[in-house]
């Protein structure tokens, strides 16, 4: 590895302190993803002030070095990625143990056992501070013991072997009991993905960004801390002196279990029968999202909505990198063809009778294509197939999106578009697409269309997480639950005001602070879960559940208005 790159890397870790939106300064070369190896160092220097971009560029560096056979440089890039992720957890979601383990394996292949063992110890440290599977701990500790013995450190090797023999029951096969049951909740989701398998067994690394020949099916378990704040996706914070994940504090993907297609839908039907909840939602993630992040987001939505039905993730092969925008655009629409058949299977084979769909960002390119194809195949539709279809911040050409709505409209009871004029990611996409507005942009370019309700969420602000406001904000989640609960018109939902009109439609603007979101969210989630639709049912549920919570009584008139017969 060049001295220039070593100096550059050191500056990167020590000086990355400008927390600007990752898209803010991206150029076409970065967005393309396919960067020539000899350009990567230059681009890392240019983007040293943006940790998220620097992290992704280091990932490209690692890939490039693997292709050239420079395994030491590959390992160094991964090590620096880990250092950036520790320093900026609010901007970078990374699987730290996997980064260290991959670096260790590269160094072993490069015959650098001294540096490899350092990476194994770093991985072990990260694993010990999280609910790590016993098999993974045993694997890493065994490798450390062998390496220490090979280096002549007999006593250290024997000490590690003793620790292996003395593993506490808290690291048994039921590894998730490391933190007490009171510390976190478990959420099981179903997934279908056309991502290719990587050959790795670690949950966060099981699926990569390559395309599979067909769909993979399975279930995943995500733990969510009891201290979780609705709308948040808690990760370790260096400011709280948190340097690794803990299921009692952070949202974590614990396991991924592949299932054959027939068994997949049989399991869904069994869950529907056991729970009595015959509803499901399918979440299609957006650009720059890994399988790990998509699984956690799906579970978070299900948890925050108190959703007892089937939470289902459809994950397309996004590169999961800021610098992979153009490669993502190349694969997302081909996934739409597979998504349309998967949705038909969910309708026919899952056992759920009420199915909602949520697409986010670029994932809406797959979702709109899938729905248009399905609607055309099944035309004329005599009844809606889906209940609610939600297009959140769609990174789709506004005019194309509008033209697709008449075909898609009959497929659902209601179509809803969430937009914002503070969405910097969509503004960057607009510039990249010849200044053509995106369907998810609000304000003066908000879509007015007779076939869909447009909700302008611009009041939620322009912070770095604005592009994910639908999952990150309690107010947006509350509005989604209201739709799932009662299929209410925007005029009858909390905090929405009409701001313009054309024909029968107008844009509805969310007014921040107009609705007691934090208080209403768990109550409406409970009412939806209990099937309390009429006023009498709402009164009875509130009386039975909140008899000792007089503050909830103040919400009763509002809730009864939502539940009017």
Coordinates of C-alpha atoms in Angstrom, one line a residue:
X1 CA 0.0 0.0 0.0
X2 CA 1.4 3.4 -1.0
X3 CA 2.6 5.9 1.6
X4 CA 0.3 8.4 0.0
X5 CA -2.7 6.2 0.7
X6 CA -1.6 5.6 4.3
X7 CA -1.3 9.3 5.0
X8 CA -4.6 10.0 3.3
X9 CA -6.3 7.3 5.3
X10 CA -5.0 8.6 8.6
X11 CA -6.3 12.1 7.8
X12 CA -9.6 10.6 6.8
X13 CA -10.1 8.9 10.2
X14 CA -8.8 11.8 12.3
X15 CA -10.4 14.7 10.4
X16 CA -13.8 13.5 9.2
X17 CA -15.9 16.0 11.1
X18 CA -18.0 17.8 8.6
X19 CA -21.4 16.1 8.8
X20 CA -22.9 17.2 5.5
X21 CA -25.6 15.2 3.6
X22 CA -23.9 12.5 1.7
X23 CA -25.5 13.6 -1.6
X24 CA -24.7 17.2 -1.3
X25 CA -21.4 17.3 -3.3
X26 CA -21.7 14.1 -5.3
X27 CA -20.7 14.3 -9.0
X28 CA -21.4 12.0 -11.9
X29 CA -18.2 10.1 -11.3
X30 CA -19.2 9.2 -7.8
X31 CA -22.8 8.4 -8.6
X32 CA -21.7 6.0 -11.3
X33 CA -20.0 3.6 -8.8
X34 CA -17.7 2.1 -11.4
X35 CA -14.6 4.2 -10.5
X36 CA -11.2 3.4 -11.9
X37 CA -8.9 2.1 -9.1
X38 CA -6.3 4.8 -9.8
X39 CA -9.0 7.5 -9.1
X40 CA -10.2 6.2 -5.8
X41 CA -7.5 7.8 -3.6
X42 CA -8.1 11.1 -5.3
X43 CA -11.9 10.9 -4.6
X44 CA -11.3 9.9 -1.0
X45 CA -9.2 13.0 -0.5
X46 CA -11.8 15.2 -2.3
X47 CA -14.6 13.8 0.0
X48 CA -12.7 13.5 3.2
X49 CA -15.2 15.8 4.9
X50 CA -18.1 13.5 4.3
X51 CA -17.8 10.3 6.3
X52 CA -20.6 8.4 4.5
X53 CA -19.1 8.9 1.1
X54 CA -15.6 8.2 2.4
X55 CA -16.8 5.0 3.9
X56 CA -18.3 3.9 0.6
X57 CA -15.2 4.9 -1.3
X58 CA -13.1 2.8 1.0
X59 CA -15.4 -0.1 0.2
X60 CA -14.7 0.4 -3.5
X61 CA -11.0 0.6 -2.6
X62 CA -11.3 -2.8 -0.8
X63 CA -13.1 -4.3 -3.9
X64 CA -10.5 -2.9 -6.3
X65 CA -7.6 -4.2 -4.2
X66 CA -9.2 -7.7 -4.0
X67 CA -9.4 -7.8 -7.8
X68 CA -5.7 -6.9 -8.1
X69 CA -4.6 -9.3 -5.4
X70 CA -3.3 -6.6 -3.1
X71 CA -4.9 -8.2 0.0
X72 CA -3.0 -6.1 2.5
X73 CA -4.3 -2.9 1.0
X74 CA -7.8 -4.5 0.9
X75 CA -7.6 -5.3 4.6
X76 CA -6.3 -1.7 5.4
X77 CA -9.3 -0.2 3.6
X78 CA -11.7 -2.4 5.6
X79 CA -9.9 -1.5 8.9
X80 CA -10.4 2.2 8.0
X81 CA -14.0 1.6 7.2
X82 CA -14.4 0.2 10.7
X83 CA -12.7 3.2 12.2
X84 CA -15.0 5.6 10.4
X85 CA -18.1 3.6 11.4
X86 CA -17.1 3.8 15.0
X87 CA -16.4 7.5 14.8
X88 CA -19.6 8.4 12.9
X89 CA -22.3 5.8 13.8
X90 CA -25.0 8.5 13.3
X91 CA -24.1 8.5 9.6
X92 CA -22.7 5.1 8.9
X93 CA -24.5 1.8 9.6
X94 CA -21.9 -1.0 9.4
X95 CA -21.4 -4.5 10.5
X96 CA -18.2 -4.0 12.5
X97 CA -17.4 -7.6 13.3
X98 CA -17.7 -8.5 9.6
X99 CA -15.4 -5.7 8.6
X100 CA -12.8 -6.9 11.0
X101 CA -13.2 -10.6 10.1
X102 CA -13.0 -9.9 6.4
X103 CA -9.9 -7.9 7.0
X104 CA -8.4 -10.7 9.1
X105 CA -9.1 -13.3 6.4
X106 CA -7.5 -11.1 3.7
X107 CA -4.4 -10.7 5.9
X108 CA -4.2 -14.5 6.5
X109 CA -4.3 -15.0 2.7
X110 CA -1.5 -12.4 2.5
X111 CA 0.5 -14.4 5.1
X112 CA 0.4 -11.5 7.6
X113 CA -0.6 -13.4 10.7
X114 CA 0.5 -10.6 13.1
X115 CA -1.9 -8.1 11.7
X116 CA -4.6 -10.7 11.1
X117 CA -4.7 -11.6 14.8
X118 CA -5.2 -7.9 15.7
X119 CA -8.3 -7.9 13.5
X120 CA -9.6 -11.1 15.0
X121 CA -9.2 -9.6 18.5
X122 CA -11.1 -6.5 17.3
X123 CA -13.9 -8.7 15.9
X124 CA -14.1 -10.6 19.1
X125 CA -14.3 -7.4 21.1
X126 CA -17.2 -6.2 19.0
X127 CA -18.9 -9.6 19.2
X128 CA -18.6 -9.7 23.0
X129 CA -20.5 -6.4 23.3
X130 CA -23.5 -7.6 21.3
X131 CA -25.8 -10.6 21.3
X132 CA -23.4 -12.6 19.1
X133 CA -24.2 -16.2 18.1
X134 CA -22.2 -18.8 20.1
X135 CA -21.0 -20.4 16.9
X136 CA -19.5 -17.1 15.7
X137 CA -17.7 -16.5 19.0
X138 CA -16.4 -20.0 19.0
X139 CA -15.2 -19.7 15.4
X140 CA -13.3 -16.5 16.2
X141 CA -11.8 -17.6 19.5
X142 CA -10.7 -20.9 17.9
X143 CA -8.8 -19.0 15.2
X144 CA -7.2 -16.7 17.7
X145 CA -6.1 -19.7 19.8
X146 CA -4.5 -21.4 16.7
X147 CA -2.8 -18.2 15.6
X148 CA -1.4 -17.5 19.0
X149 CA 0.0 -21.0 19.2
X150 CA 1.6 -20.6 15.7
X151 CA 3.2 -17.4 16.9
X152 CA 4.7 -19.2 19.9
X153 CA 2.4 -17.6 22.5
X154 CA 1.5 -20.9 24.1
X155 CA 0.1 -19.5 27.4
X156 CA -2.1 -17.0 25.5
X157 CA -3.4 -19.8 23.3
X158 CA -4.1 -22.0 26.3
X159 CA -5.9 -19.2 28.0
X160 CA -8.1 -18.7 24.9
X161 CA -8.8 -22.4 24.8
X162 CA -9.9 -22.3 28.5
X163 CA -12.3 -19.5 27.7
X164 CA -13.7 -21.6 24.9
X165 CA -14.3 -24.5 27.3
X166 CA -15.8 -22.2 29.9
X167 CA -18.3 -20.4 27.6
X168 CA -21.2 -19.3 29.8
X169 CA -24.7 -20.6 29.1
X170 CA -25.6 -17.0 28.2
X171 CA -23.7 -17.7 25.0
X172 CA -25.5 -20.9 24.3
X173 CA -27.4 -21.8 21.1
X174 CA -30.2 -19.5 22.3
X175 CA -27.7 -16.6 22.0
X176 CA -30.2 -13.8 22.0
X177 CA -30.9 -14.4 25.7
X178 CA -27.7 -12.6 26.5
X179 CA -29.7 -9.5 27.3
X180 CA -32.7 -10.2 29.4
X181 CA -36.1 -10.5 27.8
X182 CA -37.0 -7.2 29.5
X183 CA -34.2 -5.5 27.5
X184 CA -35.5 -5.9 24.0
X185 CA -38.3 -7.3 21.8
X186 CA -38.0 -9.7 19.0
X187 CA -39.6 -9.1 15.6
X188 CA -39.7 -11.8 12.9
X189 CA -40.0 -10.7 9.4
X190 CA -40.4 -12.6 6.1
X191 CA -38.2 -11.7 3.2
X192 CA -37.9 -12.3 -0.5
X193 CA -34.9 -11.0 -2.4
X194 CA -33.2 -11.2 -5.8
X195 CA -29.8 -10.4 -4.2
X196 CA -27.2 -13.0 -4.8
X197 CA -25.8 -15.0 -1.8
X198 CA -22.3 -14.1 -0.8
X199 CA -21.4 -17.4 0.6
X200 CA -20.9 -15.9 4.1
X201 CA -23.0 -17.0 7.0
X202 CA -23.0 -13.9 9.1
X203 CA -26.6 -12.4 8.9
X204 CA -25.5 -8.9 7.8
X205 CA -23.3 -10.3 5.0
X206 CA -25.4 -13.2 3.8
X207 CA -26.7 -11.2 0.8
X208 CA -24.7 -8.8 -1.3
X209 CA -25.4 -6.5 -4.2
X210 CA -25.1 -9.0 -7.0
X211 CA -28.2 -10.2 -8.9
X212 CA -29.5 -13.7 -8.2
X213 CA -31.0 -15.9 -11.0
X214 CA -34.2 -16.1 -9.0
X215 CA -35.7 -15.2 -5.7
X216 CA -34.4 -16.3 -2.3
X217 CA -36.9 -16.7 0.5
X218 CA -36.7 -16.8 4.3
X219 CA -37.2 -15.2 7.7
X220 CA -35.1 -12.8 9.7
X221 CA -35.1 -11.9 13.4
X222 CA -34.5 -8.4 14.5
X223 CA -34.3 -7.3 18.1
X224 CA -35.5 -3.8 19.1
X225 CA -34.7 -2.3 22.5
X226 CA -37.4 -1.7 25.0
X227 CA -36.1 1.9 25.2
X228 CA -36.8 2.3 21.4
X229 CA -38.3 5.6 20.3
X230 CA -40.9 5.1 17.6
X231 CA -39.5 6.3 14.3
X232 CA -35.8 5.8 15.3
X233 CA -33.4 3.1 14.2
X234 CA -31.1 3.1 17.2
X235 CA -27.4 2.6 16.5
X236 CA -24.3 2.9 18.7
X237 CA -23.3 6.6 19.4
X238 CA -19.7 7.6 20.1
X239 CA -21.1 10.6 22.0
X240 CA -22.7 8.2 24.4
X241 CA -19.4 6.2 24.6
X242 CA -21.1 3.3 22.8
X243 CA -18.6 1.6 20.5
X244 CA -20.5 -1.6 19.7
X245 CA -24.1 -2.7 19.4
X246 CA -26.2 -4.0 22.3
X247 CA -29.7 -5.4 21.7
X248 CA -30.9 -3.6 24.9
X249 CA -29.9 -0.3 23.3
X250 CA -29.8 -0.8 19.5
X251 CA -31.9 -2.3 16.7
X252 CA -30.0 -5.4 15.5
X253 CA -30.4 -8.1 12.8
X254 CA -29.8 -11.3 14.8
X255 CA -30.5 -14.1 12.3
X256 CA -31.4 -14.8 8.7
X257 CA -32.9 -18.2 7.9
X258 CA -33.4 -19.3 4.3
X259 CA -36.6 -21.2 3.6
X260 CA -37.6 -23.0 0.4
X261 CA -40.5 -21.3 -1.5
X262 CA -43.2 -23.8 -0.6
X263 CA -42.1 -23.8 3.1
X264 CA -42.0 -20.0 3.0
X265 CA -45.7 -19.6 2.2
X266 CA -46.7 -22.6 4.4
X267 CA -45.0 -20.8 7.3
X268 CA -46.9 -17.6 6.5
X269 CA -50.2 -19.4 6.5
X270 CA -49.4 -21.0 9.8
X271 CA -48.5 -17.6 11.3
X272 CA -51.8 -16.1 10.0
X273 CA -53.8 -19.0 11.6
X274 CA -51.9 -18.8 14.9
X275 CA -52.1 -15.0 15.3
X276 CA -55.6 -14.5 13.9
X277 CA -54.3 -11.4 12.2
X278 CA -55.0 -11.8 8.5
X279 CA -53.2 -8.7 7.3
X280 CA -49.7 -8.1 5.9
X281 CA -47.5 -5.3 4.6
X282 CA -44.8 -5.6 2.0
X283 CA -41.9 -3.0 2.3
X284 CA -39.7 -2.3 -0.8
X285 CA -36.6 -0.3 0.3
X286 CA -34.8 2.4 -1.7
X287 CA -31.4 3.3 -3.0
X288 CA -28.3 2.9 -0.9
X289 CA -29.8 0.2 1.3
X290 CA -28.2 -3.1 2.3
X291 CA -30.1 -6.2 3.1
X292 CA -29.2 -5.7 6.8
X293 CA -30.5 -2.1 6.8
X294 CA -33.7 -3.1 4.9
X295 CA -34.5 -5.9 7.4
X296 CA -34.1 -3.6 10.4
X297 CA -36.2 -0.9 8.8
X298 CA -39.0 -3.4 8.0
X299 CA -39.0 -4.7 11.6
X300 CA -38.9 -1.2 13.0
X301 CA -42.0 -0.2 11.0
X302 CA -43.8 -3.4 12.2
X303 CA -42.8 -2.8 15.8
X304 CA -43.8 0.9 15.8
X305 CA -47.2 0.1 14.3
X306 CA -47.8 -2.8 16.7
X307 CA -48.4 -4.9 13.6
X308 CA -49.4 -8.4 14.5
X309 CA -49.8 -9.5 10.9
X310 CA -47.0 -10.5 8.5
X311 CA -44.2 -7.9 8.0
X312 CA -42.6 -8.8 4.6
X313 CA -39.5 -7.3 3.0
X314 CA -38.8 -7.3 -0.7
X315 CA -35.1 -6.5 -1.1
X316 CA -33.7 -5.8 -4.5
X317 CA -29.9 -5.7 -5.1
X318 CA -29.0 -2.2 -4.2
X319 CA -25.3 -1.7 -3.8
X320 CA -26.0 -0.2 -0.3
X321 CA -23.5 2.6 -1.0
X322 CA -23.8 6.3 -1.6
X323 CA -21.6 6.0 -4.6
X324 CA -23.8 3.3 -6.2
X325 CA -26.7 5.4 -7.5
X326 CA -26.3 4.7 -11.2
X327 CA -25.7 0.9 -10.7
X328 CA -28.8 0.9 -8.5
X329 CA -30.9 2.5 -11.3
X330 CA -29.7 -0.3 -13.6
X331 CA -31.0 -3.1 -11.5
X332 CA -34.1 -1.8 -9.7
X333 CA -36.5 -2.0 -12.6
X334 CA -35.5 -5.5 -13.5
X335 CA -36.5 -6.4 -9.9
X336 CA -39.9 -5.0 -10.6
X337 CA -40.6 -7.9 -12.9
X338 CA -39.8 -10.4 -10.1
X339 CA -41.7 -8.2 -7.6
X340 CA -44.9 -8.4 -9.5
X341 CA -44.9 -12.2 -9.4
X342 CA -44.0 -12.2 -5.8
X343 CA -46.9 -9.9 -4.9
X344 CA -49.2 -12.2 -6.8
X345 CA -47.9 -15.1 -4.7
X346 CA -48.4 -13.2 -1.5
X347 CA -52.0 -12.6 -2.4
X348 CA -52.6 -16.2 -3.4
X349 CA -50.5 -18.1 -0.9
X350 CA -49.8 -16.2 2.3
X351 CA -53.2 -16.5 3.9
X352 CA -53.4 -12.8 4.5
X353 CA -56.6 -11.2 3.2
X354 CA -55.7 -7.5 3.8
X355 CA -52.4 -6.6 2.2
X356 CA -50.7 -3.2 2.3
X357 CA -47.7 -2.1 0.2
X358 CA -45.0 0.5 1.1
X359 CA -42.4 1.6 -1.4
X360 CA -39.5 4.0 -0.5
X361 CA -37.4 6.2 -2.7
X362 CA -35.9 4.3 -5.7
X363 CA -37.7 1.2 -4.6
X364 CA -40.9 2.8 -6.1
X365 CA -39.4 2.3 -9.5
X366 CA -39.8 -1.5 -8.9
X367 CA -43.1 -1.1 -7.2
X368 CA -44.8 1.1 -9.8
X369 CA -43.6 -1.3 -12.6
X370 CA -44.8 -4.3 -10.6
X371 CA -48.2 -2.8 -10.0
X372 CA -48.7 -1.6 -13.5
X373 CA -47.8 -5.0 -14.9
X374 CA -50.2 -6.7 -12.4
X375 CA -53.0 -4.3 -13.2
X376 CA -52.6 -4.9 -16.9
X377 CA -52.5 -8.7 -16.6
X378 CA -55.7 -8.7 -14.4
X379 CA -57.7 -6.0 -16.2
X380 CA -60.5 -5.4 -15.9
X381 CA -60.3 -5.5 -12.1
X382 CA -63.7 -5.9 -10.4
X383 CA -62.3 -5.3 -6.9
X384 CA -59.1 -3.9 -5.3
X385 CA -56.3 -6.5 -4.7
X386 CA -54.5 -4.5 -2.1
X387 CA -55.8 -2.3 0.8
X388 CA -53.3 0.6 1.0
X389 CA -50.5 1.4 -1.4
X390 CA -48.0 4.0 -0.1
X391 CA -45.4 5.6 -2.3
X392 CA -42.9 7.2 0.1
X393 CA -40.5 9.8 -1.4
X394 CA -40.6 8.1 -4.8
X395 CA -37.5 8.7 -6.9
X396 CA -39.5 8.3 -10.1
X397 CA -40.0 10.9 -12.9
X398 CA -43.0 12.9 -11.9
X399 CA -44.6 12.8 -15.3
X400 CA -44.1 9.1 -15.8
X401 CA -45.5 8.5 -12.3
X402 CA -48.6 10.5 -13.1
X403 CA -49.1 8.6 -16.3
X404 CA -49.0 5.2 -14.5
X405 CA -51.6 6.2 -11.9
X406 CA -54.8 5.5 -14.0
X407 CA -53.6 2.0 -14.7
X408 CA -52.5 1.3 -11.1
X409 CA -55.5 3.0 -9.4
X410 CA -58.0 0.1 -9.5
X411 CA -55.5 -2.3 -7.8
X412 CA -55.9 -0.7 -4.3
X413 CA -58.5 0.8 -2.1
X414 CA -56.3 3.9 -1.8
X415 CA -53.1 5.2 -3.2
X416 CA -51.0 7.7 -1.1
X417 CA -48.0 9.7 -2.1
X418 CA -45.7 11.2 0.6
X419 CA -43.7 14.1 -0.7
X420 CA -41.4 16.9 0.6
X421 CA -39.7 20.0 -0.8
X422 CA -37.0 19.6 1.8
X423 CA -35.8 16.2 0.4
X424 CA -32.2 16.9 -0.7
X425 CA -31.7 13.3 -2.1
X426 CA -34.6 13.9 -4.5
X427 CA -33.3 17.3 -5.4
X428 CA -30.0 15.8 -6.3
X429 CA -31.8 13.1 -8.3
X430 CA -33.7 15.9 -10.1
X431 CA -30.5 17.6 -11.2
X432 CA -29.1 14.3 -12.3
X433 CA -32.2 13.7 -14.5
X434 CA -32.0 16.9 -16.5
X435 CA -33.9 19.0 -13.9
X436 CA -37.0 16.9 -14.3
X437 CA -39.0 16.9 -11.0
X438 CA -39.3 13.6 -9.1
X439 CA -42.7 12.4 -7.9
X440 CA -41.6 12.6 -4.3
X441 CA -40.9 16.3 -4.4
X442 CA -43.4 18.6 -2.6
X443 CA -43.9 22.3 -2.6
X444 CA -44.5 24.0 -5.9
X445 CA -43.9 20.8 -7.9
X446 CA -46.1 18.5 -5.7
X447 CA -48.1 16.1 -7.8
X448 CA -51.8 16.9 -8.3
X449 CA -53.6 13.8 -9.6
X450 CA -57.1 12.6 -9.5
X451 CA -56.0 9.0 -8.7
X452 CA -53.8 9.5 -5.7
X453 CA -53.7 11.4 -2.4
X454 CA -50.6 13.6 -2.2
X455 CA -49.4 14.4 1.4
X456 CA -46.7 17.1 1.5
X457 CA -44.5 16.3 4.6
X458 CA -42.2 19.3 4.1
X459 CA -42.8 20.5 7.7
X460 CA -40.7 17.7 9.0
X461 CA -37.7 19.7 8.1
X462 CA -34.5 19.3 6.0
X463 CA -32.2 17.4 8.3
X464 CA -30.0 14.7 7.0
X465 CA -32.6 12.0 7.6
X466 CA -35.3 13.9 5.6
X467 CA -35.2 11.3 2.8
X468 CA -36.3 8.6 5.2
X469 CA -38.9 10.8 7.0
X470 CA -41.7 8.2 6.5
X471 CA -39.9 5.7 8.6
X472 CA -38.1 8.1 10.9
X473 CA -40.9 10.4 12.0
X474 CA -43.7 9.4 14.4
X475 CA -46.1 11.7 12.6
X476 CA -45.6 9.9 9.3
X477 CA -45.9 6.5 10.9
X478 CA -49.1 7.7 12.7
X479 CA -50.6 8.7 9.4
X480 CA -49.8 5.3 7.9
X481 CA -51.4 3.6 10.8
X482 CA -54.5 5.8 10.4
X483 CA -54.7 4.5 6.8
X484 CA -54.2 0.9 7.9
X485 CA -56.8 1.3 10.6
X486 CA -59.7 3.2 9.0
X487 CA -58.8 4.0 5.3
X488 CA -59.6 7.6 6.2
X489 CA -59.6 10.4 3.6
X490 CA -56.9 13.0 4.2
X491 CA -59.6 15.5 5.3
X492 CA -60.5 13.2 8.2
X493 CA -56.9 12.5 9.4
X494 CA -54.9 14.3 12.0
X495 CA -52.7 17.3 11.1
X496 CA -53.5 17.5 7.4
X497 CA -54.7 20.7 5.7
X498 CA -55.6 21.1 2.0
X499 CA -53.4 23.7 0.2
X500 CA -54.4 23.6 -3.4
X501 CA -56.9 21.9 -5.7
X502 CA -57.6 20.7 -9.2
X503 CA -60.8 18.8 -10.0
X504 CA -61.6 16.5 -7.1
X505 CA -58.0 16.5 -5.7
X506 CA -55.8 18.7 -3.7
X507 CA -52.4 18.5 -2.0
X508 CA -52.6 17.9 1.7
X509 CA -49.9 19.5 3.8
X510 CA -48.9 18.1 7.1
X511 CA -48.7 20.7 9.9
X512 CA -46.1 19.8 12.5
X513 CA -47.4 20.1 16.0
X514 CA -51.0 20.1 15.0
X515 CA -51.4 16.5 16.1
X516 CA -50.3 14.9 19.4
X517 CA -48.3 12.3 17.5
X518 CA -46.3 10.7 20.3
X519 CA -49.4 10.1 22.4
X520 CA -51.7 9.1 19.6
X521 CA -49.3 6.7 18.0
X522 CA -49.4 3.8 20.5
X523 CA -53.1 4.2 21.1
X524 CA -54.1 4.2 17.4
X525 CA -51.7 1.2 16.9
X526 CA -53.5 -0.6 19.6
X527 CA -57.0 0.2 18.2
X528 CA -56.0 -1.0 14.8
X529 CA -54.5 -4.2 16.3
X530 CA -57.6 -4.9 18.3
X531 CA -59.9 -4.2 15.3
X532 CA -61.7 -1.5 17.1
X533 CA -63.5 0.3 14.3
X534 CA -66.8 1.6 15.6
X535 CA -67.2 4.2 18.3
X536 CA -68.5 1.6 20.8
X537 CA -65.5 -0.6 20.2
X538 CA -63.1 2.3 20.6
X539 CA -64.8 3.3 23.9
X540 CA -64.6 -0.3 25.2
X541 CA -60.9 -0.7 24.2
X542 CA -59.9 2.6 25.8
X543 CA -61.8 1.7 29.0
X544 CA -60.3 -1.8 29.2
X545 CA -56.7 -0.8 28.3
X546 CA -56.3 2.7 29.7
X547 CA -58.5 2.7 32.8
X548 CA -55.6 4.0 34.9
X549 CA -54.3 6.5 32.4
X550 CA -56.6 9.6 32.6
X551 CA -54.4 11.5 30.1
X552 CA -55.7 9.1 27.4
X553 CA -59.2 10.2 28.1
X554 CA -58.4 13.6 26.7
X555 CA -57.8 11.9 23.3
X556 CA -61.1 10.0 23.3
X557 CA -63.2 12.7 21.5
X558 CA -60.6 12.8 18.7
X559 CA -60.4 9.0 18.5
X560 CA -64.2 8.8 18.4
X561 CA -64.2 11.3 15.5
X562 CA -61.8 9.0 13.6
X563 CA -64.0 6.0 14.4
X564 CA -67.4 7.6 13.5
X565 CA -69.8 4.9 12.3

